[in-house]
Coordinates of C-alpha atoms and ligand atoms in Angstrom, one line a residue:
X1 CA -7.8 17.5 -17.9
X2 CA -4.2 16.9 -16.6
X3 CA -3.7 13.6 -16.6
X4 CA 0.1 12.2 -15.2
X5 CA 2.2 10.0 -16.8
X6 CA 0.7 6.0 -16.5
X7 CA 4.7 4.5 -16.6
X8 CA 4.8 5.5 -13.0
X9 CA 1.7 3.4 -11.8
X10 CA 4.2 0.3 -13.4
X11 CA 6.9 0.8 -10.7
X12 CA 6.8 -1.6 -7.9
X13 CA 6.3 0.5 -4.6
X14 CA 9.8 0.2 -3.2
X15 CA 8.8 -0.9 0.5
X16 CA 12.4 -2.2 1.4
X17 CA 13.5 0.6 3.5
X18 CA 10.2 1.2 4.9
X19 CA 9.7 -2.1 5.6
X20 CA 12.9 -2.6 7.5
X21 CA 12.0 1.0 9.3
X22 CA 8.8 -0.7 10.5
X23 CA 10.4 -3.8 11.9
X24 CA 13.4 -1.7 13.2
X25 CA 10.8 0.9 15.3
X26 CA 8.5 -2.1 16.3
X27 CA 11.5 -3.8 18.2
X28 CA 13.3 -0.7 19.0
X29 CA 9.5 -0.2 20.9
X30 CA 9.4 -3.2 22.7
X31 CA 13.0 -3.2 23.4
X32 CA 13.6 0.2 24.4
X33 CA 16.5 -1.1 26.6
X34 CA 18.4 -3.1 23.5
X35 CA 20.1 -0.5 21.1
X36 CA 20.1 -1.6 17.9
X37 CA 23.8 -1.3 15.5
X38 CA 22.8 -0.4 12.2
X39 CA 24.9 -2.3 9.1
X40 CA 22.1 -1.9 6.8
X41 CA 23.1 1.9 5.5
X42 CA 24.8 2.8 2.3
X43 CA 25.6 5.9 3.5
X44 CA 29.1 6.9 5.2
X45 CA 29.8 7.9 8.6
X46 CA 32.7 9.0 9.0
X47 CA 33.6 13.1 8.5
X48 CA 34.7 14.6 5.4
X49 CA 38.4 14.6 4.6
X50 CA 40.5 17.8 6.3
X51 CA 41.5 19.0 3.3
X52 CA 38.1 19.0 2.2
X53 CA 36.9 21.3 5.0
X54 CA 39.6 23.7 4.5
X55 CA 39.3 23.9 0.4
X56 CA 35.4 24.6 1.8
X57 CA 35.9 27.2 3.8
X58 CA 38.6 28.7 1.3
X59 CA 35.8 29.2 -1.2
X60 CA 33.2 30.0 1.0
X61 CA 35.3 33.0 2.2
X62 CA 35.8 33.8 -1.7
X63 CA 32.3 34.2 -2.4
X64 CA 32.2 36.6 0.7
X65 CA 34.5 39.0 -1.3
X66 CA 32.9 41.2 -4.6
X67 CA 36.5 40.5 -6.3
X68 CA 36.6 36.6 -5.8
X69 CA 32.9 36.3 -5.9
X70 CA 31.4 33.2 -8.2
X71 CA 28.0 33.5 -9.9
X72 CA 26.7 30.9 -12.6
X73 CA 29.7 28.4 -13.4
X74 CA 29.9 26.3 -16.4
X75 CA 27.0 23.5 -16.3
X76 CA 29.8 21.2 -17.1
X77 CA 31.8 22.0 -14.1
X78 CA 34.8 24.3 -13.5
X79 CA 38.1 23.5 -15.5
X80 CA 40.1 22.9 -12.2
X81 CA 37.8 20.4 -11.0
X82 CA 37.4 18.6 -14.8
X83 CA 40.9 18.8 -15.7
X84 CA 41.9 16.8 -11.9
X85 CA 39.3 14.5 -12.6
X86 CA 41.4 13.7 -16.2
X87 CA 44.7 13.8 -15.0
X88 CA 44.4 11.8 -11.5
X89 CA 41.6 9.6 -12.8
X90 CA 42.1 8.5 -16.4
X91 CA 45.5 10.2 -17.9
X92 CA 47.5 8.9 -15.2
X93 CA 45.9 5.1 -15.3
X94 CA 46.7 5.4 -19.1
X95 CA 42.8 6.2 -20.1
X96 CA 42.9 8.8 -22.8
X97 CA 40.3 10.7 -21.1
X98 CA 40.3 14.5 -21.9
X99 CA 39.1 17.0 -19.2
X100 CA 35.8 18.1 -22.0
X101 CA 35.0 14.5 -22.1
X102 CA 33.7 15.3 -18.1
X103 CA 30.9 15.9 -16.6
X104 CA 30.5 17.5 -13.1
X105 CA 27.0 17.2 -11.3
X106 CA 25.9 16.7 -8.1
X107 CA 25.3 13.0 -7.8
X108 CA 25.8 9.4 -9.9
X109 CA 21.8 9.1 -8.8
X110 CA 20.9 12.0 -10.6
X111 CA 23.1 10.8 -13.6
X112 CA 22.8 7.5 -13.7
X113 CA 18.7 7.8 -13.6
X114 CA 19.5 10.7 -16.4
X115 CA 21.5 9.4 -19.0
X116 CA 18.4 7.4 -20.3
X117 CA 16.9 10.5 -21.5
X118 CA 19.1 11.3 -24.5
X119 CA 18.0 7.8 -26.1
X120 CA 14.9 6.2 -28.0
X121 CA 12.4 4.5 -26.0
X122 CA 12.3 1.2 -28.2
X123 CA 15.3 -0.1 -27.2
X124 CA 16.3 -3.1 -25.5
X125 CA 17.8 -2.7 -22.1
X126 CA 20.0 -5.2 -20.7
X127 CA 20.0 -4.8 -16.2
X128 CA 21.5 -6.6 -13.6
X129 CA 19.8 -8.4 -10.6
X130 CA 20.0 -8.0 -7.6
X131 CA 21.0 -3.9 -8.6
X132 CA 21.0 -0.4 -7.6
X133 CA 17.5 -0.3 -8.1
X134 CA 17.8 3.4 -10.0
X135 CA 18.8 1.6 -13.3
X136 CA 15.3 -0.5 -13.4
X137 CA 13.1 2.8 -12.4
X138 CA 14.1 5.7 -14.4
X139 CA 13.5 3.3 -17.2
X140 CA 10.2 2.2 -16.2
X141 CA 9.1 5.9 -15.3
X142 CA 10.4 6.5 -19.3
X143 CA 8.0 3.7 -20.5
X144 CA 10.9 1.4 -21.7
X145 CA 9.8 -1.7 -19.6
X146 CA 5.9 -2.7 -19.9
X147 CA 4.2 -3.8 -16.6
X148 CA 5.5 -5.5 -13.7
X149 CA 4.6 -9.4 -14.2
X150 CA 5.4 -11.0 -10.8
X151 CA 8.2 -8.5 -9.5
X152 CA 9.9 -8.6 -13.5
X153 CA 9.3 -6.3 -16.5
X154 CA 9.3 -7.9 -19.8
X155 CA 11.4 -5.0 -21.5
X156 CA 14.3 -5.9 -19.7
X157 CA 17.0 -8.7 -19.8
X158 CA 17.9 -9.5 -16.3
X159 CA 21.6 -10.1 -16.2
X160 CA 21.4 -12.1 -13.0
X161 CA 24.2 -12.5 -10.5
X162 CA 23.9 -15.5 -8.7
X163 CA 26.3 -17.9 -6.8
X164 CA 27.0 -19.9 -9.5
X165 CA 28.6 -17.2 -11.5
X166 CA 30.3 -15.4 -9.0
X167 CA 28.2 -12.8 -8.4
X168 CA 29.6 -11.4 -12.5
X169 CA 26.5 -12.0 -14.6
X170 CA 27.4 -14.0 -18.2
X171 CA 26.7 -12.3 -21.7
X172 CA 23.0 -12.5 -22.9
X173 CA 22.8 -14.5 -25.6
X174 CA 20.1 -11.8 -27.3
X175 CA 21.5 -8.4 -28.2
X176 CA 20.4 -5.7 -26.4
X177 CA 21.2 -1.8 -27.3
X178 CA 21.5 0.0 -23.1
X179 CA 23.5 -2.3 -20.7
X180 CA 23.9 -1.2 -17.2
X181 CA 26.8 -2.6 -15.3
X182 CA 28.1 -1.7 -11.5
X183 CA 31.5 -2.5 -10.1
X184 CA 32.5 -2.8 -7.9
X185 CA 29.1 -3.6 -7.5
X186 CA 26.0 -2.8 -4.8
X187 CA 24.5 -4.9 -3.2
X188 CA 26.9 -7.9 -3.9
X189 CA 30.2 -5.9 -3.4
X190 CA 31.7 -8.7 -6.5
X191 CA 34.4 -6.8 -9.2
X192 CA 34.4 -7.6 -13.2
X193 CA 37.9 -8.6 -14.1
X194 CA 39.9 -7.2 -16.9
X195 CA 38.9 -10.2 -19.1
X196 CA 34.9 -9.9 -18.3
X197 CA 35.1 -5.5 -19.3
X198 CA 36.7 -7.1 -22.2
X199 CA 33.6 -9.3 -23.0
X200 CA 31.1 -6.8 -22.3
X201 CA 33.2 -4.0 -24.3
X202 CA 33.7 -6.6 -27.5
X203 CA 29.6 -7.3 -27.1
X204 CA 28.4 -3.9 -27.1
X205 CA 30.9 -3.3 -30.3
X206 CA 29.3 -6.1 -31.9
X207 CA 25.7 -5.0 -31.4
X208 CA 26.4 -1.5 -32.0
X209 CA 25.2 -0.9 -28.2
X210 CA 26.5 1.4 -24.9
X211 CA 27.5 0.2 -21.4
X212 CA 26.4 2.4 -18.5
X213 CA 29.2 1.3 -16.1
X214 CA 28.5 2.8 -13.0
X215 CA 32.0 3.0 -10.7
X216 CA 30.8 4.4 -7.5
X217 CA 32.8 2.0 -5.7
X218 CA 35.7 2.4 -7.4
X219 CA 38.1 3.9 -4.6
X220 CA 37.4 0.4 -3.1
X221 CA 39.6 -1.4 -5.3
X222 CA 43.0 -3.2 -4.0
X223 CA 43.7 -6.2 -6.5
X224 CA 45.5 -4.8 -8.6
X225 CA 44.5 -6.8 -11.0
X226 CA 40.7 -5.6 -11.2
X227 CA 40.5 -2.5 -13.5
X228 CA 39.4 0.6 -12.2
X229 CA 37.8 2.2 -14.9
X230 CA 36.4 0.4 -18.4
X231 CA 38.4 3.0 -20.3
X232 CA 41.2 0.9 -19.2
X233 CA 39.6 -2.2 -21.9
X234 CA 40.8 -1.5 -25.2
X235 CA 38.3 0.0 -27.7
X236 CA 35.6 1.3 -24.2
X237 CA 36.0 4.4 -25.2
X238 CA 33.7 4.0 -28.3
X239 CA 30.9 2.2 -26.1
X240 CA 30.8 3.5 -22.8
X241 CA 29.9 6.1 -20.2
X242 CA 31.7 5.6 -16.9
X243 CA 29.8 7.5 -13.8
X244 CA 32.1 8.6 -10.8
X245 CA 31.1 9.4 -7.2
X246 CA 32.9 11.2 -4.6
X247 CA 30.2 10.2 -2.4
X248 CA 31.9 7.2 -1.8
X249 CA 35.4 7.8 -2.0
X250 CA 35.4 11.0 0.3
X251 CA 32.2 11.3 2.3
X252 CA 30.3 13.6 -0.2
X253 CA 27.0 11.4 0.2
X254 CA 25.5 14.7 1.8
X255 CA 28.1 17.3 -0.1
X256 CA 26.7 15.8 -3.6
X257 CA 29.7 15.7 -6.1
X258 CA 29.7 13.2 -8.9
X259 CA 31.0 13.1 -12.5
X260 CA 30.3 11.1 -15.8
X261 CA 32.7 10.8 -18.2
X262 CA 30.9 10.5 -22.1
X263 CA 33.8 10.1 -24.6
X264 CA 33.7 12.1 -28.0
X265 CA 33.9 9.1 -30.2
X266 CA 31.0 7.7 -28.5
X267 CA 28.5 7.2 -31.1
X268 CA 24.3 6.3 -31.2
X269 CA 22.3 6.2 -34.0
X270 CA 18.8 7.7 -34.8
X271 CA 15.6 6.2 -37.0
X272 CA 17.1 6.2 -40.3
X273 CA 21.0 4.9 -39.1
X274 CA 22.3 8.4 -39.7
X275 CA 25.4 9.0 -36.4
X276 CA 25.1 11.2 -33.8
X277 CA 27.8 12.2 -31.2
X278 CA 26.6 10.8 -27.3
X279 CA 28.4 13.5 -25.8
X280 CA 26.9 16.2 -27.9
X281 CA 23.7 15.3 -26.6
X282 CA 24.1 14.9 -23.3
X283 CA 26.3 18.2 -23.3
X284 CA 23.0 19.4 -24.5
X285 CA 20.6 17.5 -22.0
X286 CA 22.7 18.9 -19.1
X287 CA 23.5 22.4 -19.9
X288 CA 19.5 22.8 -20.5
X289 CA 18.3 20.7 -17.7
X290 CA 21.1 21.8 -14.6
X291 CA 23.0 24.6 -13.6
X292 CA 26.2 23.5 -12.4
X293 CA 27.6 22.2 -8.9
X294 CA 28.2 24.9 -6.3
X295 CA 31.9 26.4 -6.5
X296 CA 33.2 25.6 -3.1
X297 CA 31.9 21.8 -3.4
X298 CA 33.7 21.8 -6.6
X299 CA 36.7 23.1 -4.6
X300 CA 36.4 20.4 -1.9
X301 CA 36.3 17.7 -4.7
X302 CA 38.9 18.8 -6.7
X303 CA 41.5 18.8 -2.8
X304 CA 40.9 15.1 -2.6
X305 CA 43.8 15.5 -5.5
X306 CA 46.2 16.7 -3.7
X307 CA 49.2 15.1 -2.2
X308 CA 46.9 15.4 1.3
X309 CA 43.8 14.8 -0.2
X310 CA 44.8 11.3 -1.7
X311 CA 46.3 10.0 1.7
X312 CA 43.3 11.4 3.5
X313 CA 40.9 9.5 1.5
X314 CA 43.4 6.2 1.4
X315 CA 42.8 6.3 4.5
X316 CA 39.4 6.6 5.0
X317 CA 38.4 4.2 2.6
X318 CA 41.3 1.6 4.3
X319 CA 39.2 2.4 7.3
X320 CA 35.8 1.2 6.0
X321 CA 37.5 -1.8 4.2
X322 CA 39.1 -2.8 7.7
X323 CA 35.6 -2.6 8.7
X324 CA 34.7 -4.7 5.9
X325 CA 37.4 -7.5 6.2
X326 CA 36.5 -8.0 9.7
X327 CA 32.5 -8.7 9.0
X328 CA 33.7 -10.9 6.3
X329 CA 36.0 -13.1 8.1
X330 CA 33.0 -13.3 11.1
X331 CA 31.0 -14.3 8.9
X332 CA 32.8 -16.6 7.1
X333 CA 33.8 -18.4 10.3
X334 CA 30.3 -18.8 10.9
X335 CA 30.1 -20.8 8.3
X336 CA 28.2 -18.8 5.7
X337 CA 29.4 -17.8 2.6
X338 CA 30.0 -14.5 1.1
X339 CA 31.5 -12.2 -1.6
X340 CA 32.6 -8.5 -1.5
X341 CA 34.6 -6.9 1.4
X342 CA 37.6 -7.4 0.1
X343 CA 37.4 -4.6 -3.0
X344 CA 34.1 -3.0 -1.8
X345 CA 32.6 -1.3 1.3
X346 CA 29.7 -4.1 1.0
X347 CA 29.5 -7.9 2.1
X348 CA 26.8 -10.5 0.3
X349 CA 26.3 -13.4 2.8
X350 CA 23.9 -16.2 1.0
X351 CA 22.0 -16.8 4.4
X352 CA 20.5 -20.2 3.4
X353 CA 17.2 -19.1 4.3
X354 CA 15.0 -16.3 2.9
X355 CA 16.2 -13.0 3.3
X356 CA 13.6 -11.5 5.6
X357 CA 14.0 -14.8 8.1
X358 CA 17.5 -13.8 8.5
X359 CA 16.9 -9.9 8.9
X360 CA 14.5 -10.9 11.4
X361 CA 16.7 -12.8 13.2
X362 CA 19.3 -10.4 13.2
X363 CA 17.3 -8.0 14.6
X364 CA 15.7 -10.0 17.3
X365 CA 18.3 -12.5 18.6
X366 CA 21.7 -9.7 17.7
X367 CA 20.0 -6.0 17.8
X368 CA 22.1 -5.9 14.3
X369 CA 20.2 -4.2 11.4
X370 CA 21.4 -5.5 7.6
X371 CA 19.4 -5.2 4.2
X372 CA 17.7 -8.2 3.2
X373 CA 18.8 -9.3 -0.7
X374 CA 15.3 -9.7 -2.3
X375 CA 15.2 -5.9 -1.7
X376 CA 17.7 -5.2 -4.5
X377 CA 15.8 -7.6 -7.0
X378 CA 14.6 -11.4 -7.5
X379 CA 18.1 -13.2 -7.2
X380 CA 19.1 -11.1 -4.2
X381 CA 16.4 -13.5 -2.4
X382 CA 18.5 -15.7 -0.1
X383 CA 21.1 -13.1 0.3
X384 CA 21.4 -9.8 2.9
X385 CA 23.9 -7.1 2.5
X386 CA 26.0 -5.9 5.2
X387 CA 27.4 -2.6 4.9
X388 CA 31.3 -1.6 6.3
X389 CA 30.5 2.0 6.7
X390 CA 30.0 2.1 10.8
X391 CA 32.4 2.9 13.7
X392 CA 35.0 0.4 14.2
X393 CA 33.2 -0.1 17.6
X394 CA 29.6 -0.8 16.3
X395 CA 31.3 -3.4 13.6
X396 CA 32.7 -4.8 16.7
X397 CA 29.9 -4.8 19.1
X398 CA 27.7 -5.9 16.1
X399 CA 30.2 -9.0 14.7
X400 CA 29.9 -10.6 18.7
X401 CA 26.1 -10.1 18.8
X402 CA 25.8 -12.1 15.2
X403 CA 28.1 -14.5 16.4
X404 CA 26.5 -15.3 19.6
X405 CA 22.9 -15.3 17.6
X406 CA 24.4 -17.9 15.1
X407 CA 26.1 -20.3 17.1
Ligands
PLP501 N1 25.6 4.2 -7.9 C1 25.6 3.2 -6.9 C2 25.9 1.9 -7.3 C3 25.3 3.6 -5.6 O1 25.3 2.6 -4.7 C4 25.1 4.9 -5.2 C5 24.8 5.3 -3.9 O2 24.7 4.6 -2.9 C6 25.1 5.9 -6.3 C7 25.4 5.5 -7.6 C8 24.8 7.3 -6.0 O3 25.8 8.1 -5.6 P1 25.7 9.6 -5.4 O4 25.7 9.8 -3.9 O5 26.8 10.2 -6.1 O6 24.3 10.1 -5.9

């Protein structure tokens, strides 16, 4: 008798988007003559860059042609795209990062919700909340977490983000072995100073552990101050993976280009103590398990490195964070407060009230969809997300709506 695997009856049904869906079509139903702005999306809006398109249909007409044709590519990605990826990324910020130590695939999802695979299933994993809710469900679907016990699982230690720390979750005072940290992060759009990698970095030396920092965002950054990559914390390079989007930072949400950088010196450990090399086995995981990213997306990516290609994506990620300074200073003149918008495409706004109350509200009394906060875990409650990635216009439209429902 097949029988399936039991960890998936422990994940808690994610109703947030169908929930919001429901509410969304109900008024859009009895409103018909109200159109709704949506500023509840994670996804981008604007077009991909024009040196994108071009490097796009370059290849495209190379694989037309028997002499420029591409079959199978390397699993880990072409050398162009890896060795860009290690100059403009890493080399260049003064990361030693080597071009082998990269990984190109087709999406942070896929690797973030991956990378659990290549270790034990008795270890402890630390998680942050509110999150990217991947983190929390490739691990229950592994068996890592036990049962849900009142929207929590007992396997995990909840590194929560809250007001009171800024929105940067403190150290747990337990050792843990997996920690997953996101910055800039989603939902709350809040970024880990040099000082706080530097923490994290010196605790998962001391308990011989690995930080998953997940940099999505990372095209979002302005302060100079705030690192852009953990390699740039002394000593990261023998405790961490960093995941990369270009989702994000050039409009590949429906493209699909990612990478993940896994250092050689990273280290884990198996039964006995004995060392084994992290990148060997994820080298292993995804040369067996995936085939490589299509060559002219690869192409694409790698243009986004050109002269062009960096102004064309300064600017479009200026755009979204004009967007986003403009929903934060609304809001804040409303007299809420809130975090993110200034390094991230995201604003938190603590409501005050429970999360769905002020979705609802938004909805009804402004037409203006946002993400209620409990959605993303138990200490989003309180909270909603509003994303920057809209037209300039909508932000606009939507901004006067909120205003007039909130006076
Ligand atoms: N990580 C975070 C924090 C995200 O918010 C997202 C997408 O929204 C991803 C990873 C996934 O990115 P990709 O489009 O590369 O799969």
């Amino acid at each position: 008798m097949i029988r399936i695997n039991e960890n998936y009856t422990k994940l808690k049904a994610s109703y947030l988007f169908a929930d919001i869906a429901k509410r969304v079509n109900a008024y859009t139903a009895a409103n018909p003559d109200k159109p709704i702005i949506r500023l509840g999306i994670g996804d981008v809006t604007e077009p991909l860059p024009p040196v994108c398109i071009e490097a796009l249909h370059k290849a495209t007409d190379e694989m037309a042609d028997r002499a420029t044709f591409k079959g199978y590519g390397p699993e880990q990605g072409y050398a162009f795209l890896r060795e860009a990826v290690a100059k403009n990324d890493y080399t260049d910020l003064g990361c030693a990062i080597e071009a082998d130590e990269i990984f190109i695939s087709d999406g942070s999802k896929c690797d973030c919700g991956n990378i659990q695979e290549i270790f034990s299933t008795d270890i402890k994993l630390a998680i942050p909340d509110p999150v990217y809710p991947v983190y929390v469900d490739t691990n229950v679907m592994a068996g890592r977490t036990g049962a849900n016990v009142d929207g929590r699982y007992p396997g995990i230690t909840y590194l929560e983000s809250t007001p009171g720390n800024g929105y940067v979750p403190s150290i747990p005072s337990a050792a843990t072995d997996l920690i997953y940290l996101c910055f800039p992060n989603n939902p709350t759009g809040a970024v880990a100073t040099k000082e706080q990698l530097a923490a994290w970095v010196a605790y998962a030396k001391q308990n011989k552990a690995i930080i998953l920092f997940d940099s999505a965002y990372e095209s979002y950054i302005r302060d100079p101050e705030i690192p852009r990559s953990i390699y740039e914390i002394e000593g990261a390079r023998d405790v961490a993976i960093e995941f990369r989007s270009f989702s994000k930072i050039a409009g590949f949400t429906g493209t699909r280009c990612a990478y993940t950088v896994v250092p050689k010196s990273l280290k884990a450990f198996d039964a006995a103590g004995k060392e084994h090399s992290v990148h060997a086995l994820w080298n292993r995981r995804h040369t067996t398990k995936f085939n490589g990213v299509a060559y002219p997306i690869q192409k694409a990516a790698a243009a986004i490195y050109t002269a062009e290609g960096k102004a064309q994506t300064k600017a479009l990620t200026d755009f979204y964070l004009g967007n986003a300074k403009l929903i934060r200073e609304a809001i804040t003149k409303l007299g809420l407060s809130c975090v993110g918008g200034d390094n991230a495409p995201y604003i938190w706004i603590n409501t005050g009230t429970d999360s769905w109350t002020f979705f609802d509200k938004l909805l009804n009394e402004a037409q203006v969809v946002c993400t209620p906060g409990a959605g993303f875990g138990k200490c989003g409650e309180g909270h909603v997300r509003i994303s920057a990635f809209n037209s300039r216009e909508n932000v606009e439209k939507a901004l006067a709506r909120i205003a007039a429902a909130l006076k």
